[in-house]
Amino acid sequence: PALSPESLKSLEVVERAHILSTLSAVDGNRALASRILKLDRKTLSRKLKSYAGSEPPPRPRMDSAPG
């Protein structure tokens, strides 16, 4: 089946979705996500900052007591 031009997405949109999906899959662990994506951590941070508001919240700290 042929794809219609309307169903195609820009590389920027596809990249953003893949980065955010990967970050979500690793529970926000940026170091691990950057290794999986083969991006420098600074590059990943810069890209996330450019998404303005699409960045997932930071991971909860494991050493802090709940409530």
XYZ file of C-alpha atoms in Angstrom:
67
model
C 0.000 0.000 0.000
C 1.285 3.412 -0.987
C 1.668 6.112 1.642
C -0.138 9.361 1.113
C 1.869 12.576 1.460
C -0.466 13.627 4.294
C 0.537 10.589 6.367
C 4.265 11.315 6.142
C 6.055 13.144 8.946
C 9.151 15.295 8.956
C 12.396 13.844 10.267
C 12.246 16.367 13.115
C 8.848 15.053 14.237
C 9.950 11.418 13.955
C 13.201 12.128 15.838
C 11.363 13.933 18.645
C 8.866 11.094 19.045
C 11.656 8.502 19.106
C 13.717 10.421 21.665
C 10.727 10.951 23.965
C 9.626 7.337 23.563
C 13.112 6.077 24.414
C 13.344 8.387 27.427
C 9.970 7.154 28.650
C 11.012 3.509 28.179
C 14.025 4.035 30.449
C 12.006 5.921 33.079
C 13.646 9.254 32.312
C 17.222 8.003 32.689
C 18.979 10.461 30.370
C 22.365 8.753 30.577
C 20.886 5.435 29.480
C 18.712 7.071 26.809
C 21.711 8.909 25.382
C 23.658 5.634 25.171
C 20.755 3.836 23.471
C 20.244 6.729 21.037
C 24.017 7.114 20.526
C 23.775 10.807 21.383
C 26.058 12.802 23.619
C 24.224 13.639 26.865
C 24.609 17.356 26.145
C 23.042 16.865 22.717
C 20.142 14.959 24.260
C 19.660 17.690 26.877
C 19.735 20.389 24.177
C 17.147 18.537 22.104
C 14.889 18.019 25.123
C 15.152 21.693 26.004
C 14.151 22.606 22.445
C 10.968 20.566 22.825
C 9.834 23.057 25.510
C 7.246 21.398 27.705
C 7.358 17.986 26.050
C 10.079 16.756 28.366
C 8.931 14.104 30.831
C 9.211 15.006 34.514
C 12.433 14.078 36.289
C 12.681 10.626 37.828
C 11.810 10.437 41.520
C 14.807 10.049 43.813
C 15.071 6.607 45.316
C 16.743 7.834 48.515
C 13.925 10.164 49.591
C 11.132 8.981 51.855
C 7.570 9.146 50.450
C 5.129 11.724 51.734
